Amino acid sequence: MSNPVWEWLVRSELSAYQANERFAGPSAFAAGPGWCFSRFGQSTTELEDGRVVLVAGEHEDHYDPDFFIYNDVVVRHPDGRIDIYGYPREVFPPTDFHSATRVGGRLVIIGCLGYPADRRPETTPVFVLDLETFSMASVQCHGTAPGWIHSHQARLSEDGASIVVERGKLARGHGASLVENIDDWRLELATWEWVRLTERDWPRWEVRRSDGRPNQLWELEQALWARKYPDDEVFQRAEKGESVGDLDVYERRYAPPLTHEALPEVEEEFGVHRIQVQGVVVRYVEDSYSVQMTVEGSLPRDALDALAQDLFEKLSALEGTACELIVL
């Protein structure tokens, strides 16, 4: 596609809001989202000749009027030229948080978060992009697939015959939380067969509010900072702490009544906390609606019950309302 405005937006990476302001355009609330190239969940692949292939991605979060998930491919040439390829939804649907693995003259695109209505928990989307013609094709795979996976890692095997997929998250259907993918998978490129490489029987639970509303962990964290750093104006919200829950309980939320060791946080992770119990890592992952706990190994039943009950009781107390303890 040839569109000088889009090419300018690729180079400038202005947000949709900023671009609209430049042109004094109508509000996105009335006109819908504006096209832009300020995206996340986009893959980047550099070719030997210096071209960079950027696939799809999304702009903003779902509550923003400019939220949009793209289904295009942009190629940036070393001399500054830009090619933009668009596809019908039935050929290449809106795609974000996928992986893109170079296999010879092709790019194998695996997974997607996508719009909720497009998610199919029983399938794993796979597409092949021809790096010469930039045609896109959907691949019908068979075997035991991961499911609707996104934000994962994918790597070409040493022999180039398969792609190994690890980590990431899985969408499980309407009303169900995203869960971590704790297993490893292999996609055979000659046959397009999925093979499950591991079957980790790790106990997992989730605690969330029964009323479906967001939890108060973010507000509690701000209140805790205000208490720790009373001279920092950014965190002057100590009075908020009295209304959102007991800050002492909040600080101990991942300190169960078992002998354990708190493990260092990983710098690039957010909302992830780990402890070690009887030599087994217990991982807590927070989001706006839930806390998921994964026991990365085997523990006695009484220890598992104590961990689950401790998390449930503390989060229920912090929220001040009924919560649910769900086995994942």
Short mmCIF file of C-alpha atoms in Angstrom, two decimals:
data_model
loop_
_atom_site.label_atom_id
_atom_site.label_comp_id
_atom_site.label_asym_id
_atom_site.label_seq_id
_atom_site.Cartn_x
_atom_site.Cartn_y
_atom_site.Cartn_z
CA MET A 1 0.00 0.00 0.00
CA SER A 2 1.17 3.52 -0.73
CA ASN A 3 0.15 6.12 1.83
CA PRO A 4 2.46 9.10 2.50
CA VAL A 5 0.78 9.84 5.83
CA TRP A 6 1.27 6.29 7.05
CA GLU A 7 4.91 6.35 5.93
CA TRP A 8 5.39 9.57 7.92
CA LEU A 9 3.76 7.93 10.93
CA VAL A 10 6.06 4.90 10.61
CA ARG A 11 9.07 7.18 10.70
CA SER A 12 7.78 9.47 13.45
CA GLU A 13 6.08 6.78 15.57
CA LEU A 14 3.65 9.39 16.84
CA SER A 15 0.72 8.08 18.82
CA ALA A 16 -2.71 8.15 17.20
CA TYR A 17 -3.69 11.00 19.52
CA GLN A 18 -0.59 13.05 18.63
CA ALA A 19 -1.10 12.51 14.91
CA ASN A 20 -4.74 13.49 15.16
CA GLU A 21 -3.78 16.68 17.02
CA ARG A 22 -1.36 17.60 14.21
CA PHE A 23 -4.21 17.45 11.71
CA ALA A 24 -6.88 18.89 14.04
CA GLY A 25 -8.93 15.79 13.35
CA PRO A 26 -12.16 14.63 14.98
CA SER A 27 -12.25 12.94 18.36
CA ALA A 28 -11.51 9.23 18.34
CA PHE A 29 -14.59 8.76 20.53
CA ALA A 30 -16.70 9.77 17.52
CA ALA A 31 -14.52 8.86 14.53
CA GLY A 32 -12.88 5.69 15.80
CA PRO A 33 -9.18 4.89 16.27
CA GLY A 34 -6.59 6.58 14.10
CA TRP A 35 -3.84 4.69 12.30
CA CYS A 36 -0.41 4.88 13.92
CA PHE A 37 2.87 3.02 14.32
CA SER A 38 3.38 3.55 18.04
CA ARG A 39 2.78 -0.09 18.93
CA PHE A 40 3.59 -2.85 21.33
CA GLY A 41 3.18 -6.59 20.90
CA GLN A 42 4.86 -6.16 17.49
CA SER A 43 7.59 -8.48 16.19
CA THR A 44 10.81 -7.19 14.62
CA THR A 45 12.98 -9.30 12.30
CA GLU A 46 16.15 -8.00 10.65
CA LEU A 47 17.15 -9.60 7.34
CA GLU A 48 20.68 -10.08 5.99
CA ASP A 49 20.27 -7.28 3.44
CA GLY A 50 19.46 -4.76 6.17
CA ARG A 51 15.71 -4.72 5.77
CA VAL A 52 13.65 -4.83 8.94
CA VAL A 53 10.29 -6.63 8.92
CA LEU A 54 7.77 -5.48 11.52
CA VAL A 55 4.60 -7.50 11.95
CA ALA A 56 1.29 -6.12 13.27
CA GLY A 57 1.05 -5.21 16.99
CA GLU A 58 -1.40 -3.08 18.92
CA HIS A 59 -1.79 0.54 19.98
CA GLU A 60 -2.98 1.55 23.46
CA ASP A 61 -5.04 -0.46 25.94
CA HIS A 62 -8.58 -1.73 25.39
CA TYR A 63 -10.23 1.16 27.23
CA ASP A 64 -8.61 3.85 25.04
CA PRO A 65 -10.60 5.19 22.04
CA ASP A 66 -7.51 4.71 19.83
CA PHE A 67 -7.06 1.08 20.85
CA PHE A 68 -6.51 -1.02 17.75
CA ILE A 69 -4.88 -4.35 16.87
CA TYR A 70 -3.23 -4.31 13.46
CA ASN A 71 -2.91 -6.95 10.76
CA ASP A 72 -0.26 -5.40 8.54
CA VAL A 73 3.43 -5.87 7.76
CA VAL A 74 5.85 -2.95 7.47
CA VAL A 75 9.28 -3.27 5.84
CA ARG A 76 11.92 -0.64 6.50
CA HIS A 77 14.73 -0.54 3.91
CA PRO A 78 18.31 0.55 4.67
CA ASP A 79 17.92 3.49 2.26
CA GLY A 80 14.89 4.80 4.18
CA ARG A 81 12.16 3.44 1.94
CA ILE A 82 9.11 1.97 3.61
CA ASP A 83 6.78 -0.73 2.31
CA ILE A 84 3.40 -1.32 3.95
CA TYR A 85 1.48 -4.53 3.28
CA GLY A 86 -2.15 -4.90 4.27
CA TYR A 87 -4.18 -8.10 4.38
CA PRO A 88 -7.88 -8.99 4.63
CA ARG A 89 -8.89 -10.17 8.10
CA GLU A 90 -9.71 -13.61 6.73
CA VAL A 91 -6.12 -13.93 5.44
CA PHE A 92 -4.32 -12.39 8.42
CA PRO A 93 -6.46 -11.33 11.39
CA PRO A 94 -5.48 -8.64 13.92
CA THR A 95 -2.38 -9.99 15.65
CA ASP A 96 -0.32 -8.96 18.67
CA PHE A 97 2.12 -10.49 21.15
CA HIS A 98 2.99 -13.21 18.65
CA SER A 99 6.38 -14.68 17.80
CA ALA A 100 8.06 -14.42 14.39
CA THR A 101 10.72 -17.02 13.58
CA ARG A 102 12.86 -16.80 10.45
CA VAL A 103 12.95 -20.09 8.54
CA GLY A 104 14.87 -19.58 5.31
CA GLY A 105 12.83 -17.30 3.08
CA ARG A 106 9.81 -17.43 5.35
CA LEU A 107 8.70 -15.94 8.62
CA VAL A 108 6.64 -18.31 10.77
CA ILE A 109 4.23 -16.32 12.94
CA ILE A 110 2.89 -18.16 15.98
CA GLY A 111 0.30 -17.12 18.53
CA CYS A 112 -1.65 -13.97 19.28
CA LEU A 113 -3.60 -12.30 22.06
CA GLY A 114 -6.05 -10.54 19.73
CA TYR A 115 -9.53 -9.27 20.38
CA PRO A 116 -11.53 -11.37 22.88
CA ALA A 117 -14.12 -12.31 20.24
CA ASP A 118 -11.38 -13.74 17.99
CA ARG A 119 -9.75 -16.02 20.57
CA ARG A 120 -10.14 -19.77 20.12
CA PRO A 121 -8.69 -21.51 23.20
CA GLU A 122 -8.56 -24.90 21.47
CA THR A 123 -6.30 -23.67 18.64
CA THR A 124 -2.92 -22.00 18.13
CA PRO A 125 -2.82 -19.56 15.19
CA VAL A 126 0.10 -20.10 12.80
CA PHE A 127 0.83 -18.02 9.69
CA VAL A 128 3.64 -18.02 7.15
CA LEU A 129 4.91 -14.80 5.59
CA ASP A 130 6.85 -15.18 2.32
CA LEU A 131 9.81 -12.80 2.60
CA GLU A 132 10.09 -12.42 -1.18
CA THR A 133 6.48 -11.73 -2.17
CA PHE A 134 5.17 -10.81 1.31
CA SER A 135 2.14 -12.97 0.76
CA MET A 136 0.58 -14.31 3.96
CA ALA A 137 -0.90 -17.76 4.43
CA SER A 138 -2.64 -19.46 7.34
CA VAL A 139 -1.34 -22.90 8.27
CA GLN A 140 -3.66 -25.67 9.44
CA CYS A 141 -1.66 -27.59 12.03
CA HIS A 142 -2.44 -30.86 13.81
CA GLY A 143 -1.24 -32.65 16.90
CA THR A 144 -1.31 -31.39 20.49
CA ALA A 145 -1.09 -27.59 20.30
CA PRO A 146 -0.45 -25.19 23.20
CA GLY A 147 -3.75 -23.36 22.76
CA TRP A 148 -4.34 -19.64 22.31
CA ILE A 149 -0.84 -18.56 23.33
CA HIS A 150 0.81 -15.14 23.35
CA SER A 151 3.82 -13.30 24.82
CA HIS A 152 5.81 -16.52 24.48
CA GLN A 153 9.33 -17.33 23.32
CA ALA A 154 9.97 -19.21 20.07
CA ARG A 155 13.27 -20.45 18.68
CA LEU A 156 14.33 -22.45 15.66
CA SER A 157 15.82 -25.83 16.57
CA GLU A 158 19.51 -26.43 15.84
CA ASP A 159 18.67 -28.64 12.87
CA GLY A 160 16.19 -26.08 11.52
CA ALA A 161 13.43 -28.69 11.38
CA SER A 162 11.17 -27.33 14.10
CA ILE A 163 10.27 -24.36 16.28
CA VAL A 164 10.27 -24.74 20.05
CA VAL A 165 7.75 -22.63 21.99
CA GLU A 166 8.11 -21.84 25.70
CA ARG A 167 6.65 -19.60 28.38
CA GLY A 168 3.95 -17.03 27.52
CA LYS A 169 0.29 -16.97 28.52
CA LEU A 170 -2.80 -18.86 27.44
CA ALA A 171 -6.34 -17.55 26.92
CA ARG A 172 -8.87 -20.10 28.20
CA GLY A 173 -12.14 -18.65 26.99
CA HIS A 174 -14.76 -16.10 27.96
CA GLY A 175 -14.74 -15.18 31.64
CA ALA A 176 -11.58 -17.14 32.46
CA SER A 177 -8.30 -15.53 33.44
CA LEU A 178 -5.19 -15.77 31.32
CA VAL A 179 -2.85 -18.41 32.73
CA GLU A 180 0.86 -18.94 32.32
CA ASN A 181 2.02 -21.55 29.85
CA ILE A 182 4.19 -23.80 32.00
CA ASP A 183 5.00 -26.39 29.31
CA ASP A 184 7.24 -26.59 26.24
CA TRP A 185 6.02 -27.38 22.74
CA ARG A 186 7.52 -28.16 19.33
CA LEU A 187 6.10 -27.40 15.89
CA GLU A 188 7.46 -29.72 13.18
CA LEU A 189 7.95 -27.61 10.06
CA ALA A 190 7.83 -30.50 7.57
CA THR A 191 4.45 -31.76 8.75
CA TRP A 192 3.06 -28.82 10.78
CA GLU A 193 2.49 -31.16 13.70
CA TRP A 194 2.48 -29.85 17.27
CA VAL A 195 4.24 -32.03 19.84
CA ARG A 196 3.99 -31.49 23.57
CA LEU A 197 7.47 -31.77 25.10
CA THR A 198 6.65 -31.48 28.79
CA GLU A 199 3.68 -32.07 31.05
CA ARG A 200 4.52 -30.27 34.27
CA ASP A 201 2.07 -31.20 36.98
CA TRP A 202 2.53 -27.99 38.95
CA PRO A 203 -0.24 -27.10 41.42
CA ARG A 204 -1.75 -23.69 40.63
CA TRP A 205 -4.39 -21.49 42.22
CA GLU A 206 -5.94 -18.13 41.57
CA VAL A 207 -7.55 -15.73 44.05
CA ARG A 208 -9.89 -13.05 42.70
CA ARG A 209 -12.79 -10.95 43.94
CA SER A 210 -16.18 -12.65 43.72
CA ASP A 211 -17.79 -9.45 42.42
CA GLY A 212 -15.51 -9.41 39.36
CA ARG A 213 -14.10 -5.98 40.16
CA PRO A 214 -10.38 -5.10 40.00
CA ASN A 215 -8.36 -5.73 43.13
CA GLN A 216 -6.71 -3.03 45.24
CA LEU A 217 -3.09 -4.20 45.06
CA TRP A 218 -1.93 -1.14 43.14
CA GLU A 219 -3.58 1.24 45.63
CA LEU A 220 -2.05 -0.71 48.51
CA GLU A 221 1.40 -0.46 46.97
CA GLN A 222 1.03 3.31 46.62
CA ALA A 223 -0.12 3.58 50.23
CA LEU A 224 2.82 1.48 51.40
CA TRP A 225 5.24 3.77 49.58
CA ALA A 226 3.59 6.76 51.20
CA ARG A 227 4.17 5.22 54.60
CA LYS A 228 7.78 4.32 53.85
CA TYR A 229 8.66 7.62 52.19
CA PRO A 230 6.57 10.33 53.88
CA ASP A 231 8.66 13.13 52.35
CA ASP A 232 8.05 12.02 48.77
CA GLU A 233 5.19 14.12 47.37
CA VAL A 234 4.45 11.56 44.66
CA PHE A 235 3.39 9.05 47.30
CA GLN A 236 1.55 11.29 49.71
CA ARG A 237 -1.40 8.97 49.96
CA ALA A 238 -0.97 7.62 53.47
CA GLU A 239 -4.60 8.32 54.24
CA LYS A 240 -5.52 6.06 51.34
CA GLY A 241 -3.91 3.14 53.15
CA GLU A 242 -6.57 3.23 55.85
CA SER A 243 -9.32 2.73 53.29
CA VAL A 244 -7.75 0.05 51.11
CA GLY A 245 -6.57 -2.46 53.68
CA ASP A 246 -4.04 -3.36 56.34
CA LEU A 247 -0.59 -2.43 55.05
CA ASP A 248 1.11 -4.82 57.46
CA VAL A 249 -0.88 -7.69 55.97
CA TYR A 250 -0.07 -6.37 52.50
CA GLU A 251 3.66 -6.51 53.21
CA ARG A 252 3.30 -10.12 54.40
CA ARG A 253 0.92 -11.25 51.67
CA TYR A 254 3.50 -13.68 50.24
CA ALA A 255 4.93 -14.81 53.57
CA PRO A 256 3.00 -18.00 54.42
CA PRO A 257 3.08 -19.67 57.87
CA LEU A 258 5.64 -22.18 56.61
CA THR A 259 9.41 -22.11 56.78
CA HIS A 260 10.37 -20.31 53.59
CA GLU A 261 12.94 -18.06 51.96
CA ALA A 262 12.05 -14.94 49.97
CA LEU A 263 13.86 -14.98 46.62
CA PRO A 264 15.24 -11.88 44.84
CA GLU A 265 12.93 -10.23 42.34
CA VAL A 266 13.86 -10.35 38.66
CA GLU A 267 14.47 -6.81 37.43
CA GLU A 268 12.53 -6.99 34.15
CA GLU A 269 9.49 -8.65 35.74
CA PHE A 270 6.56 -6.73 37.19
CA GLY A 271 4.18 -8.09 39.79
CA VAL A 272 6.06 -11.38 40.16
CA HIS A 273 7.21 -12.58 43.59
CA ARG A 274 8.95 -15.84 44.53
CA ILE A 275 9.63 -17.73 47.71
CA GLN A 276 11.20 -21.12 48.29
CA VAL A 277 9.51 -23.76 50.43
CA GLN A 278 11.29 -27.06 51.12
CA GLY A 279 13.52 -26.43 48.13
CA VAL A 280 10.58 -25.76 45.77
CA VAL A 281 9.93 -22.37 44.17
CA VAL A 282 6.49 -20.88 44.79
CA ARG A 283 5.69 -18.07 42.37
CA TYR A 284 3.01 -15.40 42.84
CA VAL A 285 1.94 -13.39 39.77
CA GLU A 286 -0.25 -10.32 40.23
CA ASP A 287 -2.49 -8.56 37.77
CA SER A 288 -5.34 -6.08 38.12
CA TYR A 289 -7.94 -8.75 38.83
CA SER A 290 -6.20 -11.70 40.42
CA VAL A 291 -3.15 -13.27 41.98
CA GLN A 292 -2.06 -16.62 40.57
CA MET A 293 0.18 -18.91 42.61
CA THR A 294 2.26 -21.65 40.98
CA VAL A 295 4.19 -24.29 42.91
CA GLU A 296 7.05 -25.28 40.61
CA GLY A 297 7.44 -28.82 41.88
CA SER A 298 6.14 -31.27 44.45
CA LEU A 299 5.20 -30.44 48.04
CA PRO A 300 3.24 -32.39 50.67
CA ARG A 301 -0.52 -31.90 50.57
CA ASP A 302 -0.60 -30.11 53.93
CA ALA A 303 1.97 -27.59 52.69
CA LEU A 304 -0.02 -26.98 49.49
CA ASP A 305 -3.22 -26.49 51.45
CA ALA A 306 -1.48 -24.07 53.81
CA LEU A 307 -0.10 -22.02 50.91
CA ALA A 308 -3.46 -21.78 49.16
CA GLN A 309 -5.40 -20.97 52.33
CA ASP A 310 -2.87 -18.34 53.41
CA LEU A 311 -3.10 -16.51 50.08
CA PHE A 312 -6.89 -16.71 50.06
CA GLU A 313 -7.29 -15.38 53.61
CA LYS A 314 -4.83 -12.52 53.19
CA LEU A 315 -6.24 -11.30 49.89
CA SER A 316 -9.80 -11.58 51.20
CA ALA A 317 -8.81 -9.45 54.20
CA LEU A 318 -7.06 -6.89 52.02
CA GLU A 319 -9.99 -6.57 49.65
CA GLY A 320 -12.56 -6.43 52.44
CA THR A 321 -14.99 -8.44 50.36
CA ALA A 322 -15.68 -12.02 49.32
CA CYS A 323 -12.99 -13.63 47.17
CA GLU A 324 -12.74 -16.92 45.32
CA LEU A 325 -9.98 -19.53 45.50
CA ILE A 326 -9.86 -21.23 42.11
CA VAL A 327 -7.81 -24.29 41.17
CA LEU A 328 -6.24 -23.73 37.74
#
